[in-house]
PDB file of C-alpha atoms in Angstrom:
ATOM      1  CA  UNK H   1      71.746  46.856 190.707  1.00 61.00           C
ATOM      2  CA  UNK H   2      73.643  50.374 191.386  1.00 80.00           C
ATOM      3  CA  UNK H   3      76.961  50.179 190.459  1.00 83.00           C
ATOM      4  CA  UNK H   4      77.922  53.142 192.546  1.00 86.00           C
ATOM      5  CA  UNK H   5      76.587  50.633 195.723  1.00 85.00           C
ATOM      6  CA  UNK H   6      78.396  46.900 194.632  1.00 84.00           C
ATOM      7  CA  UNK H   7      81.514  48.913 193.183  1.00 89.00           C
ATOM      8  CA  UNK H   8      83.332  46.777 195.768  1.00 89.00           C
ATOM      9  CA  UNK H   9      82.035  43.967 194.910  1.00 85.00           C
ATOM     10  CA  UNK H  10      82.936  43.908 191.535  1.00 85.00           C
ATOM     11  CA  UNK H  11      85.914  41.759 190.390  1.00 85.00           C
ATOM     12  CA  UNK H  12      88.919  44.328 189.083  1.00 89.00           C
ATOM     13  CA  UNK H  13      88.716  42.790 185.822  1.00 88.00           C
ATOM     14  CA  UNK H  14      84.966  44.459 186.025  1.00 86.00           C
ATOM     15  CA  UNK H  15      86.021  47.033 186.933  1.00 88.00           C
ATOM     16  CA  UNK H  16      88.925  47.775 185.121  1.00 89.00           C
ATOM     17  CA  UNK H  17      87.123  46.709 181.584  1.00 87.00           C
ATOM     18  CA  UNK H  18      84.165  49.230 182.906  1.00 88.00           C
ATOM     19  CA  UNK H  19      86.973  52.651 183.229  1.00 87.00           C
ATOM     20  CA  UNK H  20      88.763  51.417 179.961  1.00 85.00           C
ATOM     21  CA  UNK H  21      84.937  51.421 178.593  1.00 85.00           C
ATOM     22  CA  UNK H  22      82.768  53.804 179.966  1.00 83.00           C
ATOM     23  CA  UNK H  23      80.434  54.303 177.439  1.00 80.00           C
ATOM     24  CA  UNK H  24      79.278  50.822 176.483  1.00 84.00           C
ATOM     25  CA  UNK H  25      75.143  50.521 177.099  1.00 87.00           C
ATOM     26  CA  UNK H  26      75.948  46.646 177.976  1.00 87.00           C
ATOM     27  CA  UNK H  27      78.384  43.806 180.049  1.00 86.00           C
ATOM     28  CA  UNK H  28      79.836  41.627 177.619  1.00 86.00           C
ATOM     29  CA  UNK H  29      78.743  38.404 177.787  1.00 87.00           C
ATOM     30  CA  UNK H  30      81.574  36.840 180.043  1.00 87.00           C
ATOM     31  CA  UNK H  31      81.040  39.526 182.335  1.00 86.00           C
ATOM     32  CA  UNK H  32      77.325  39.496 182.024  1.00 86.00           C
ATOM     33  CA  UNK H  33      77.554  35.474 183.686  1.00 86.00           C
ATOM     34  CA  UNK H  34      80.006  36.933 186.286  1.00 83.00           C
ATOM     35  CA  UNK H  35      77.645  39.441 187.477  1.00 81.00           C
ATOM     36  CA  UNK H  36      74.623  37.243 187.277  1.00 82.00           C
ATOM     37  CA  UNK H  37      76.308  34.351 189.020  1.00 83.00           C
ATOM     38  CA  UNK H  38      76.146  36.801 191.878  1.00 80.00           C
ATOM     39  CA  UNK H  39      72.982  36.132 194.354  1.00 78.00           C
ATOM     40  CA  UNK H  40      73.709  39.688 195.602  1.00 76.00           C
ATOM     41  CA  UNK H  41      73.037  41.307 192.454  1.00 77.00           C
ATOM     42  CA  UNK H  42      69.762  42.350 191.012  1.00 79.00           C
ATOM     43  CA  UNK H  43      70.156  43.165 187.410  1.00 80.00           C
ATOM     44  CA  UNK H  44      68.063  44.253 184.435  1.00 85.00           C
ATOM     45  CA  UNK H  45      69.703  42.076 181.154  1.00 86.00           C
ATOM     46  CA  UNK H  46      68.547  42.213 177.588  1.00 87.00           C
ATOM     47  CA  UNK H  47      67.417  39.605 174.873  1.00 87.00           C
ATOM     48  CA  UNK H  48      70.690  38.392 174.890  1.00 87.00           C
ATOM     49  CA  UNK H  49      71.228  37.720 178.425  1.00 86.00           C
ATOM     50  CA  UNK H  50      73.604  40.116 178.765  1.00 88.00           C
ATOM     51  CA  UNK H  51      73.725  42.751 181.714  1.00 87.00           C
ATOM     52  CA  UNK H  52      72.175  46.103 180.690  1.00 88.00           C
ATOM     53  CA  UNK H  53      73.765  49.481 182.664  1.00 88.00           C
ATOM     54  CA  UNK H  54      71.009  52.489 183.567  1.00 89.00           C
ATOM     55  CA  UNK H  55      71.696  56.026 183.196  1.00 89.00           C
ATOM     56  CA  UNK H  56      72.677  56.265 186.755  1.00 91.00           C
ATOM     57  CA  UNK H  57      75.128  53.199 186.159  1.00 90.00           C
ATOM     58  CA  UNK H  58      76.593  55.154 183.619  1.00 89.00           C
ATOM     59  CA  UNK H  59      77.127  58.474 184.906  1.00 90.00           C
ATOM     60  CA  UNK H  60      78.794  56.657 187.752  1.00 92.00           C
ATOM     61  CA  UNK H  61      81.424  54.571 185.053  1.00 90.00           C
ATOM     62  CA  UNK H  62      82.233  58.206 183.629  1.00 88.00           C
ATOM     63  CA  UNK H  63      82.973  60.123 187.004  1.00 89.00           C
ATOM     64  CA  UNK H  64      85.240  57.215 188.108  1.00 90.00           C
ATOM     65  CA  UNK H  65      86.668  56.383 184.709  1.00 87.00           C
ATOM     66  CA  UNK H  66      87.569  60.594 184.525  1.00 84.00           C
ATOM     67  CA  UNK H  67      88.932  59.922 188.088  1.00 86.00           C
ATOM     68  CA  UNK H  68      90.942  57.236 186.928  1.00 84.00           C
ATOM     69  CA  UNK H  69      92.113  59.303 183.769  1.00 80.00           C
ATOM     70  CA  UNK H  70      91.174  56.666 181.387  1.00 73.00           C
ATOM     71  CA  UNK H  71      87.844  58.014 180.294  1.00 69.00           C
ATOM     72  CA  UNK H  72      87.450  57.633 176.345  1.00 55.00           C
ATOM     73  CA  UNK H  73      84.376  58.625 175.007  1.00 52.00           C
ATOM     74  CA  UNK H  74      83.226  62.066 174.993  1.00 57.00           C
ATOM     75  CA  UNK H  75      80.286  63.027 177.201  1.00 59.00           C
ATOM     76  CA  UNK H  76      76.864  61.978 176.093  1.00 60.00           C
ATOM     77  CA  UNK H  77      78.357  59.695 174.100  1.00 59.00           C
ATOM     78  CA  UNK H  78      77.625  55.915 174.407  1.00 55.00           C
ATOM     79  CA  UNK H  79      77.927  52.583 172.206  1.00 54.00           C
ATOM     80  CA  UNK H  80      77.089  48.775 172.338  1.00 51.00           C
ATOM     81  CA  UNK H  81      80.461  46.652 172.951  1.00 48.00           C
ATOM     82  CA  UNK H  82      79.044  44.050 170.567  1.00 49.00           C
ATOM     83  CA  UNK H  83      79.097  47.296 167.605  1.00 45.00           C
ATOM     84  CA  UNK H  84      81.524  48.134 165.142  1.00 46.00           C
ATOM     85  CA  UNK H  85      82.167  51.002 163.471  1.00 46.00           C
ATOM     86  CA  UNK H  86      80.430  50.832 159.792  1.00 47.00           C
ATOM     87  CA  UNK H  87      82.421  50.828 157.151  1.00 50.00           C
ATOM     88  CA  UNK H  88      82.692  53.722 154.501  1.00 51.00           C
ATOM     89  CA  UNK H  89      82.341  52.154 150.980  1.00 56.00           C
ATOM     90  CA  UNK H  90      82.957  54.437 148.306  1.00 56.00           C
ATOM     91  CA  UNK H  91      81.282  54.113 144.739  1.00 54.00           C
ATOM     92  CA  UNK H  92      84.226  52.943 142.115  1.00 54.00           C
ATOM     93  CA  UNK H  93      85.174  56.082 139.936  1.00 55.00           C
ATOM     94  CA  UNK H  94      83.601  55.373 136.490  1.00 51.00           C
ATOM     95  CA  UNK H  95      85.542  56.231 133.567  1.00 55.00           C
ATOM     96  CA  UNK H  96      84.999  59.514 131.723  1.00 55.00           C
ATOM     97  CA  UNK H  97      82.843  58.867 128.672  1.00 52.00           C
ATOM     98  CA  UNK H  98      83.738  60.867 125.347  1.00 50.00           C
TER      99      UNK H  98
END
């Protein structure tokens, strides 16, 4: 599946999730389904069934996502949806021995 040729065919949810999220590597799941579900779509998906975007796929998200003026992530730049940020755990301050 190109994205830059089923655009159009994409639901605006899709699409809308895809500008507000342009560097995400996968669909989430619900999306995933609604993009399988479709016979006219031929897409690679991962362990998890979920719908995997190409290179190509995402260079196209950025250009219309900058278009749109909702672009987030800086160029080069891309993340799983399913990730979170990992936490910074600092050491507890010991107390000063004498």
């Amino acid at each position: 599946m190109s994205l830059k040729d089923e655009w159009d065919r994409l639901g605006s949810e899709t699409r809308t999730w895809l500008l507000e999220n342009p560097a995400c590597l996968l669909l989430p799941s619900d999306m995933s389904a609604k993009v399988k579900a479709d016979p006219h779509f031929d897409v690679e998906l991962d362990a998890n069934g979920q719908v995997v975007l190409s290179r190509e796929d995402l260079d196209f998200i950025r250009e219309k996502a900058e278009a749109a003026g909702t672009i987030h992530a800086p160029e080069g730049e891309y993340q799983f949806f399913d990730t979170a940020s990992i936490p910074v755990i600092r050491s507890a301050t010991s107390p000063h021995r004498t």
